[in-house]
Amino acid sequence: SCGCRAHGAGSHRNDEHTSGPDSAEDSLCAGGVACGTCGGAAAAAGDISCRLAPVELLCSDFLTATDWWCTADLVFATSLCFPPELVAELETQAKRLRQGTRLVCMQERFGIGTFRPLPVSQPQPLPAPPHKITIDMSFGPADFFLFERM
């Protein structure tokens, strides 16, 4: 939410600004600078304060602390050493996520019928799956895979 004067704080998506004669004023943040969320000069000047959302990071045991599943926007599971039973439980719990929630895990296939692979923009050598992300870990590069709850 950018807080622009035309739509009020948090009341529109990034793609809802008008393109008519008033569009320059419509894209101004409450502070009077062009809205970074809508591609204005504030972002070009490095001012991203009008487009940051509150972030809460939670490190949790997904088997015991399960109340956050229905409100999470992104789940990151370093599941490299998970036995098949634990991956199955992760899939079961992940069904509680809202539609559109992203999940990153270390399984190339996850939640078939409930999650879809989501392509990433990170360049990969062919024939890498389009939803693969390679992240440098303490033990070396590790492959993660991005999914979206359908």
PDB file of C-alpha atoms in Angstrom:
ATOM      1  CA  SER A   1       0.000   0.000   0.000  1.00  0.00           C
ATOM      2  CA  CYS A   2       1.462   3.320  -1.034  1.00  0.00           C
ATOM      3  CA  GLY A   3      -0.793   5.802   0.745  1.00  0.00           C
ATOM      4  CA  CYS A   4      -1.394   7.895  -2.384  1.00  0.00           C
ATOM      5  CA  ARG A   5      -3.829  10.806  -2.116  1.00  0.00           C
ATOM      6  CA  ALA A   6      -6.084   9.451  -4.837  1.00  0.00           C
ATOM      7  CA  HIS A   7      -6.875   6.175  -3.133  1.00  0.00           C
ATOM      8  CA  GLY A   8      -5.912   6.576   0.521  1.00  0.00           C
ATOM      9  CA  ALA A   9      -3.425   4.487   2.448  1.00  0.00           C
ATOM     10  CA  GLY A  10      -3.662   0.809   1.672  1.00  0.00           C
ATOM     11  CA  SER A  11      -6.845   0.999  -0.376  1.00  0.00           C
ATOM     12  CA  HIS A  12      -5.630  -0.057  -3.819  1.00  0.00           C
ATOM     13  CA  ARG A  13      -3.434  -2.476  -5.668  1.00  0.00           C
ATOM     14  CA  ASN A  14      -0.310  -1.221  -7.429  1.00  0.00           C
ATOM     15  CA  ASP A  15      -1.981  -1.467 -10.856  1.00  0.00           C
ATOM     16  CA  GLU A  16      -5.069   0.609 -10.030  1.00  0.00           C
ATOM     17  CA  HIS A  17      -3.733   4.115 -10.689  1.00  0.00           C
ATOM     18  CA  THR A  18      -5.465   6.049 -13.431  1.00  0.00           C
ATOM     19  CA  SER A  19      -3.763   7.169 -16.614  1.00  0.00           C
ATOM     20  CA  GLY A  20      -5.898  10.258 -17.267  1.00  0.00           C
ATOM     21  CA  PRO A  21      -5.006  13.944 -16.980  1.00  0.00           C
ATOM     22  CA  ASP A  22      -4.943  13.754 -13.164  1.00  0.00           C
ATOM     23  CA  SER A  23      -2.649  10.732 -13.064  1.00  0.00           C
ATOM     24  CA  ALA A  24       0.435  12.722 -11.984  1.00  0.00           C
ATOM     25  CA  GLU A  25      -1.349  13.967  -8.861  1.00  0.00           C
ATOM     26  CA  ASP A  26      -3.035  10.600  -8.359  1.00  0.00           C
ATOM     27  CA  SER A  27       0.342   8.923  -8.036  1.00  0.00           C
ATOM     28  CA  LEU A  28       1.580  11.204  -5.250  1.00  0.00           C
ATOM     29  CA  CYS A  29       2.183   9.666  -1.849  1.00  0.00           C
ATOM     30  CA  ALA A  30       0.849  11.292   1.283  1.00  0.00           C
ATOM     31  CA  GLY A  31       4.247  13.011   1.625  1.00  0.00           C
ATOM     32  CA  GLY A  32       3.812  14.739  -1.750  1.00  0.00           C
ATOM     33  CA  VAL A  33       6.459  12.761  -3.666  1.00  0.00           C
ATOM     34  CA  ALA A  34       5.740  10.471  -6.579  1.00  0.00           C
ATOM     35  CA  CYS A  35       4.726   7.029  -5.380  1.00  0.00           C
ATOM     36  CA  GLY A  36       7.416   4.316  -5.458  1.00  0.00           C
ATOM     37  CA  THR A  37       4.766   1.608  -5.574  1.00  0.00           C
ATOM     38  CA  CYS A  38       3.386   3.086  -8.771  1.00  0.00           C
ATOM     39  CA  GLY A  39       6.799   3.609 -10.358  1.00  0.00           C
ATOM     40  CA  GLY A  40       7.278   7.265  -9.466  1.00  0.00           C
ATOM     41  CA  ALA A  41      10.280   9.424  -8.703  1.00  0.00           C
ATOM     42  CA  ALA A  42      10.438   8.438  -5.013  1.00  0.00           C
ATOM     43  CA  ALA A  43      11.581   4.950  -5.971  1.00  0.00           C
ATOM     44  CA  ALA A  44      14.040   6.346  -8.525  1.00  0.00           C
ATOM     45  CA  ALA A  45      15.527   8.509  -5.783  1.00  0.00           C
ATOM     46  CA  GLY A  46      15.884   5.487  -3.526  1.00  0.00           C
ATOM     47  CA  ASP A  47      12.983   6.395  -1.224  1.00  0.00           C
ATOM     48  CA  ILE A  48      11.119   3.139  -0.691  1.00  0.00           C
ATOM     49  CA  SER A  49       9.410   4.110   2.555  1.00  0.00           C
ATOM     50  CA  CYS A  50       6.020   4.456   0.887  1.00  0.00           C
ATOM     51  CA  ARG A  51       5.973   0.883  -0.405  1.00  0.00           C
ATOM     52  CA  LEU A  52       7.246  -1.241   2.452  1.00  0.00           C
ATOM     53  CA  ALA A  53       4.767  -3.450   4.248  1.00  0.00           C
ATOM     54  CA  PRO A  54       5.177  -4.598   7.833  1.00  0.00           C
ATOM     55  CA  VAL A  55       7.103  -7.877   8.005  1.00  0.00           C
ATOM     56  CA  GLU A  56       6.963 -10.459  10.760  1.00  0.00           C
ATOM     57  CA  LEU A  57       9.515 -13.249  10.702  1.00  0.00           C
ATOM     58  CA  LEU A  58       8.578 -16.385  12.583  1.00  0.00           C
ATOM     59  CA  CYS A  59      10.851 -19.345  13.235  1.00  0.00           C
ATOM     60  CA  SER A  60       8.576 -22.184  14.250  1.00  0.00           C
ATOM     61  CA  ASP A  61       8.073 -25.922  14.433  1.00  0.00           C
ATOM     62  CA  PHE A  62       5.373 -26.489  11.840  1.00  0.00           C
ATOM     63  CA  LEU A  63       4.180 -29.623  13.647  1.00  0.00           C
ATOM     64  CA  THR A  64       3.422 -27.953  16.995  1.00  0.00           C
ATOM     65  CA  ALA A  65       2.944 -24.231  16.363  1.00  0.00           C
ATOM     66  CA  THR A  66       0.291 -24.344  13.666  1.00  0.00           C
ATOM     67  CA  ASP A  67      -1.802 -21.207  14.236  1.00  0.00           C
ATOM     68  CA  TRP A  68       0.194 -19.144  11.697  1.00  0.00           C
ATOM     69  CA  TRP A  69      -0.561 -21.328   8.643  1.00  0.00           C
ATOM     70  CA  CYS A  70      -3.774 -19.498   7.767  1.00  0.00           C
ATOM     71  CA  THR A  71      -2.169 -16.023   7.852  1.00  0.00           C
ATOM     72  CA  ALA A  72       1.287 -16.591   6.320  1.00  0.00           C
ATOM     73  CA  ASP A  73       2.203 -14.990   2.994  1.00  0.00           C
ATOM     74  CA  LEU A  74       5.463 -16.895   2.528  1.00  0.00           C
ATOM     75  CA  VAL A  75       6.731 -20.137   4.053  1.00  0.00           C
ATOM     76  CA  PHE A  76      10.412 -21.079   3.749  1.00  0.00           C
ATOM     77  CA  ALA A  77      11.231 -24.678   4.687  1.00  0.00           C
ATOM     78  CA  THR A  78      14.831 -25.898   4.653  1.00  0.00           C
ATOM     79  CA  SER A  79      13.633 -29.435   4.123  1.00  0.00           C
ATOM     80  CA  LEU A  80      16.780 -31.063   2.689  1.00  0.00           C
ATOM     81  CA  CYS A  81      17.025 -33.782   5.355  1.00  0.00           C
ATOM     82  CA  PHE A  82      13.283 -34.272   5.919  1.00  0.00           C
ATOM     83  CA  PRO A  83      12.287 -37.940   5.699  1.00  0.00           C
ATOM     84  CA  PRO A  84       9.286 -38.650   3.410  1.00  0.00           C
ATOM     85  CA  GLU A  85       6.886 -38.751   6.391  1.00  0.00           C
ATOM     86  CA  LEU A  86       7.878 -35.243   7.466  1.00  0.00           C
ATOM     87  CA  VAL A  87       7.544 -33.889   3.911  1.00  0.00           C
ATOM     88  CA  ALA A  88       4.062 -35.446   3.816  1.00  0.00           C
ATOM     89  CA  GLU A  89       3.176 -33.665   7.088  1.00  0.00           C
ATOM     90  CA  LEU A  90       4.520 -30.377   5.676  1.00  0.00           C
ATOM     91  CA  GLU A  91       2.239 -30.873   2.660  1.00  0.00           C
ATOM     92  CA  THR A  92      -0.720 -31.593   4.950  1.00  0.00           C
ATOM     93  CA  GLN A  93      -0.131 -28.471   7.050  1.00  0.00           C
ATOM     94  CA  ALA A  94       0.520 -26.346   3.928  1.00  0.00           C
ATOM     95  CA  LYS A  95      -2.996 -27.090   2.663  1.00  0.00           C
ATOM     96  CA  ARG A  96      -4.143 -24.601   5.325  1.00  0.00           C
ATOM     97  CA  LEU A  97      -2.367 -21.737   3.538  1.00  0.00           C
ATOM     98  CA  ARG A  98      -4.457 -19.144   1.732  1.00  0.00           C
ATOM     99  CA  GLN A  99      -4.685 -19.109  -2.050  1.00  0.00           C
ATOM    100  CA  GLY A 100      -1.723 -17.205  -3.499  1.00  0.00           C
ATOM    101  CA  THR A 101       0.602 -17.880  -0.566  1.00  0.00           C
ATOM    102  CA  ARG A 102       4.151 -18.748  -1.649  1.00  0.00           C
ATOM    103  CA  LEU A 103       6.083 -21.711  -0.290  1.00  0.00           C
ATOM    104  CA  VAL A 104       9.793 -22.384  -0.787  1.00  0.00           C
ATOM    105  CA  CYS A 105      11.131 -25.839   0.009  1.00  0.00           C
ATOM    106  CA  MET A 106      13.838 -28.226  -1.138  1.00  0.00           C
ATOM    107  CA  GLN A 107      11.540 -30.697  -2.910  1.00  0.00           C
ATOM    108  CA  GLU A 108      11.172 -30.310  -6.670  1.00  0.00           C
ATOM    109  CA  ARG A 109       7.625 -31.700  -6.466  1.00  0.00           C
ATOM    110  CA  PHE A 110       5.362 -30.524  -3.662  1.00  0.00           C
ATOM    111  CA  GLY A 111       1.646 -30.536  -2.886  1.00  0.00           C
ATOM    112  CA  ILE A 112       0.525 -31.850  -6.266  1.00  0.00           C
ATOM    113  CA  GLY A 113      -3.010 -30.609  -6.914  1.00  0.00           C
ATOM    114  CA  THR A 114      -2.764 -27.997  -4.148  1.00  0.00           C
ATOM    115  CA  PHE A 115       0.363 -26.057  -5.159  1.00  0.00           C
ATOM    116  CA  ARG A 116       1.703 -25.041  -8.541  1.00  0.00           C
ATOM    117  CA  PRO A 117       5.357 -24.467  -9.422  1.00  0.00           C
ATOM    118  CA  LEU A 118       6.040 -20.744  -9.746  1.00  0.00           C
ATOM    119  CA  PRO A 119       8.776 -19.781 -12.239  1.00  0.00           C
ATOM    120  CA  VAL A 120      11.606 -17.620 -10.920  1.00  0.00           C
ATOM    121  CA  SER A 121      13.742 -15.122 -12.785  1.00  0.00           C
ATOM    122  CA  GLN A 122      17.096 -16.471 -11.574  1.00  0.00           C
ATOM    123  CA  PRO A 123      19.082 -17.721 -14.597  1.00  0.00           C
ATOM    124  CA  GLN A 124      19.526 -21.495 -14.515  1.00  0.00           C
ATOM    125  CA  PRO A 125      21.594 -23.807 -16.670  1.00  0.00           C
ATOM    126  CA  LEU A 126      19.335 -25.912 -18.869  1.00  0.00           C
ATOM    127  CA  PRO A 127      17.486 -28.189 -18.291  1.00  0.00           C
ATOM    128  CA  ALA A 128      16.775 -26.819 -14.803  1.00  0.00           C
ATOM    129  CA  PRO A 129      13.136 -26.622 -13.696  1.00  0.00           C
ATOM    130  CA  PRO A 130      11.804 -23.052 -14.039  1.00  0.00           C
ATOM    131  CA  HIS A 131      10.810 -22.907 -10.343  1.00  0.00           C
ATOM    132  CA  LYS A 132      14.317 -23.714  -9.026  1.00  0.00           C
ATOM    133  CA  ILE A 133      16.290 -21.195  -6.952  1.00  0.00           C
ATOM    134  CA  THR A 134      19.913 -21.909  -6.016  1.00  0.00           C
ATOM    135  CA  ILE A 135      20.945 -20.389  -2.684  1.00  0.00           C
ATOM    136  CA  ASP A 136      24.435 -20.396  -1.182  1.00  0.00           C
ATOM    137  CA  MET A 137      24.296 -22.160   2.166  1.00  0.00           C
ATOM    138  CA  SER A 138      27.063 -22.810   4.714  1.00  0.00           C
ATOM    139  CA  PHE A 139      27.629 -26.239   3.134  1.00  0.00           C
ATOM    140  CA  GLY A 140      27.579 -24.933  -0.449  1.00  0.00           C
ATOM    141  CA  PRO A 141      24.918 -24.193  -3.064  1.00  0.00           C
ATOM    142  CA  ALA A 142      21.492 -25.714  -2.391  1.00  0.00           C
ATOM    143  CA  ASP A 143      18.456 -25.972  -4.619  1.00  0.00           C
ATOM    144  CA  PHE A 144      15.112 -24.638  -3.437  1.00  0.00           C
ATOM    145  CA  PHE A 145      11.830 -24.651  -5.316  1.00  0.00           C
ATOM    146  CA  LEU A 146       9.108 -21.998  -5.363  1.00  0.00           C
ATOM    147  CA  PHE A 147       5.432 -22.927  -5.237  1.00  0.00           C
ATOM    148  CA  GLU A 148       2.166 -21.039  -4.994  1.00  0.00           C
ATOM    149  CA  ARG A 149      -0.986 -22.235  -3.217  1.00  0.00           C
ATOM    150  CA  MET A 150      -3.808 -22.636  -5.748  1.00  0.00           C
TER     151      MET A 150
END
